[in-house]
Amino acid sequence: MTAQFVLSNTHLTPVPLVPEVRLHLADEAIELWERTETDQGATMPPPFWAFAWAGGQALARYTLDRKALIDGRSVLDLAAGSGLVAIAAMKAGAARVTAVEIDELAVAAIAINAEANGVTVTPLLADVLEREPDAEVVLAGDVFYSREMTRRMLDYLRRAARAGATVLVGDPGRAYLPREHLTLLAEYDVPVPQTLEDAPVKRTTVWSVNP
């Protein structure tokens, strides 16, 4: 049912900043959210999985343009949404990629999108932020959107960095971006749907996380 819902409410389209990747994306966030809750008969999280968010686009672009960071390594994509970053990591030569989400529709979308791009990604329905990181590369796009999420995510990302992982994040200027713990790597102008953001193009940054 979840896979059919994803397919019925999206269309396959190239990602603006990462045209090497095609995703099943939606046009309208609020309408899709309402359909999601009606279909599931319960309160559901926003359909983050149905859009190519600016932070993820920038991180995916950075990953594909610097394949040496990824090639042959194990990768964890946190709050993976559509699976864009995970798919980019596989295209960049990762040995294996796990894409973590807490929304079962996102997990379905990740599997569908990976198949559409001819790569293998392992979707995981779980909250892993209290676990010990075990990937060689940890990627997170657009995760600093609230104070509580930033606190939990930053703690996990810094633990991963201290364990020796390469830890990269993409961010379109969210209010809770913890700059004091990050090192700037790159900047992009990313096209985004105006139904999601306050401008059609978002200046978006990629950072490494300091231990």
XYZ file of C-alpha atoms in Angstrom:
211
model
C 0.000 0.000 0.000
C 2.739 2.483 0.883
C 4.628 1.886 -2.365
C 1.457 2.291 -4.411
C 0.676 5.548 -2.596
C 4.109 6.919 -3.462
C 3.772 5.949 -7.113
C 0.222 7.295 -7.391
C 1.034 10.712 -5.959
C 4.369 11.517 -7.619
C 6.004 11.644 -11.033
C 9.516 10.644 -12.044
C 11.622 13.693 -12.832
C 15.307 14.726 -12.915
C 16.605 16.603 -9.861
C 17.499 20.206 -10.852
C 21.039 20.366 -9.397
C 21.649 16.630 -9.828
C 20.170 15.637 -13.201
C 22.022 12.314 -13.041
C 19.354 11.292 -10.509
C 15.626 10.987 -11.144
C 13.163 10.898 -8.275
C 9.464 10.331 -7.791
C 8.466 13.852 -6.689
C 5.240 15.697 -5.905
C 4.166 19.227 -6.836
C 2.189 20.368 -3.792
C 3.202 19.690 -0.189
C 0.014 20.568 1.718
C -2.341 18.694 -0.590
C -0.114 15.628 -0.490
C 0.086 15.783 3.302
C -3.708 15.855 3.512
C -3.975 12.875 1.144
C -1.352 11.034 3.199
C -3.359 11.398 6.418
C -6.607 10.487 4.683
C -5.057 7.391 3.121
C -3.386 6.238 6.331
C -6.281 7.217 8.597
C -3.889 8.729 11.116
C -1.746 11.770 11.873
C 1.308 11.549 9.643
C 4.582 13.485 9.417
C 4.963 15.969 6.539
C 5.824 14.253 3.229
C 9.470 15.269 3.184
C 10.121 12.198 1.037
C 8.258 13.691 -1.945
C 10.581 16.652 -2.572
C 14.216 17.298 -3.482
C 15.178 19.650 -0.654
C 17.977 22.138 -1.230
C 20.290 20.694 1.441
C 20.051 17.245 -0.059
C 20.573 18.509 -3.595
C 23.749 20.351 -2.627
C 25.096 17.381 -0.689
C 24.313 15.001 -3.548
C 26.057 17.313 -6.034
C 29.109 17.595 -3.790
C 29.238 13.819 -3.378
C 29.039 13.095 -7.088
C 31.693 15.684 -7.905
C 34.143 14.267 -5.322
C 33.800 10.524 -5.714
C 37.099 9.836 -3.956
C 35.375 10.704 -0.671
C 32.863 7.899 -1.183
C 34.400 5.264 -3.438
C 34.515 1.824 -1.833
C 33.277 3.037 1.556
C 30.200 2.296 3.664
C 27.763 5.214 3.812
C 24.894 6.192 6.113
C 22.347 8.742 4.867
C 20.463 10.218 7.841
C 16.907 11.578 7.515
C 17.142 10.374 3.942
C 13.746 11.602 2.703
C 13.501 10.698 -0.981
C 16.830 8.864 -0.905
C 18.518 11.456 -3.146
C 21.772 11.611 -1.173
C 21.892 7.841 -0.735
C 21.425 7.297 -4.464
C 24.125 9.858 -5.256
C 26.485 8.060 -2.877
C 25.913 4.758 -4.669
C 26.495 6.438 -8.028
C 29.718 7.859 -6.548
C 30.961 4.304 -5.917
C 30.003 3.542 -2.325
C 30.417 -0.086 -1.283
C 27.012 0.041 0.398
C 24.547 2.692 1.539
C 21.978 2.590 4.315
C 19.277 5.277 4.143
C 17.596 5.923 7.498
C 14.097 7.335 7.948
C 11.365 7.350 10.592
C 8.520 7.620 8.039
C 7.381 4.386 6.415
C 6.347 6.258 3.256
C 9.881 7.648 2.995
C 11.280 4.121 3.292
C 8.992 3.048 0.437
C 10.038 6.080 -1.635
C 13.733 5.350 -1.076
C 13.335 1.804 -2.404
C 11.333 2.990 -5.417
C 13.767 5.778 -6.242
C 16.816 3.537 -5.873
C 15.295 1.052 -8.326
C 14.466 3.884 -10.764
C 18.142 4.863 -10.732
C 19.517 1.354 -11.074
C 21.288 1.272 -7.701
C 20.911 -0.737 -4.508
C 20.221 1.185 -1.295
C 19.198 -0.378 2.020
C 16.283 1.603 3.507
C 16.025 1.434 7.307
C 12.931 2.453 9.259
C 14.472 3.495 12.576
C 15.635 6.314 14.817
C 19.369 5.632 15.055
C 20.489 8.826 16.765
C 21.059 7.155 20.132
C 23.080 4.339 18.586
C 26.814 4.244 17.990
C 27.726 5.305 14.428
C 29.282 2.518 12.376
C 29.605 3.891 8.813
C 32.774 5.218 7.201
C 30.863 8.167 5.693
C 27.826 9.854 7.268
C 25.715 12.236 5.169
C 22.806 14.438 6.286
C 20.870 16.901 4.145
C 18.749 19.694 5.622
C 18.510 18.375 9.199
C 18.918 21.573 11.260
C 15.321 22.763 11.015
C 14.469 22.734 14.745
C 16.338 23.215 18.006
C 15.665 19.675 19.258
C 16.533 17.975 15.971
C 19.736 20.020 15.743
C 20.750 18.987 19.262
C 20.193 15.282 18.629
C 21.597 15.272 15.114
C 24.717 17.244 16.010
C 25.475 14.923 18.919
C 25.282 11.905 16.600
C 27.266 13.543 13.809
C 30.071 14.634 16.132
C 30.273 11.150 17.661
C 30.589 9.750 14.131
C 33.373 12.234 13.353
C 35.211 11.332 16.561
C 34.987 7.666 15.567
C 36.829 8.497 12.353
C 33.970 8.863 9.865
C 33.831 11.503 7.159
C 30.732 13.505 8.130
C 29.129 15.931 5.675
C 25.955 18.005 5.887
C 24.037 20.163 3.421
C 22.057 23.190 4.612
C 20.039 25.964 2.889
C 20.439 28.503 5.675
C 18.231 27.042 8.392
C 18.014 29.009 11.624
C 19.603 26.318 13.791
C 22.668 25.588 11.642
C 25.464 25.009 14.231
C 28.216 26.827 12.351
C 30.597 26.745 15.308
C 30.902 22.965 14.926
C 31.278 22.930 11.138
C 33.800 23.717 8.407
C 32.511 25.181 5.140
C 33.350 23.140 2.035
C 31.181 24.430 -0.823
C 28.246 26.647 -1.804
C 25.574 26.162 -4.468
C 22.564 28.034 -5.822
C 19.864 25.372 -5.753
C 16.521 25.575 -7.614
C 13.624 24.588 -5.337
C 9.812 24.586 -5.611
C 8.375 27.839 -4.270
C 5.729 25.799 -2.469
C 8.538 24.683 -0.123
C 10.775 27.707 0.312
C 10.670 31.509 0.361
C 12.589 31.849 -2.932
C 12.894 29.846 -6.180
C 16.657 29.493 -5.659
C 18.298 28.846 -2.286
C 21.946 29.561 -1.538
C 22.944 26.238 0.003
C 26.123 25.161 1.747
C 27.978 21.898 2.311
C 29.967 21.480 5.527
C 32.124 18.924 7.254
C 31.346 18.244 10.907
C 34.144 18.810 13.394
C 34.677 16.211 16.131
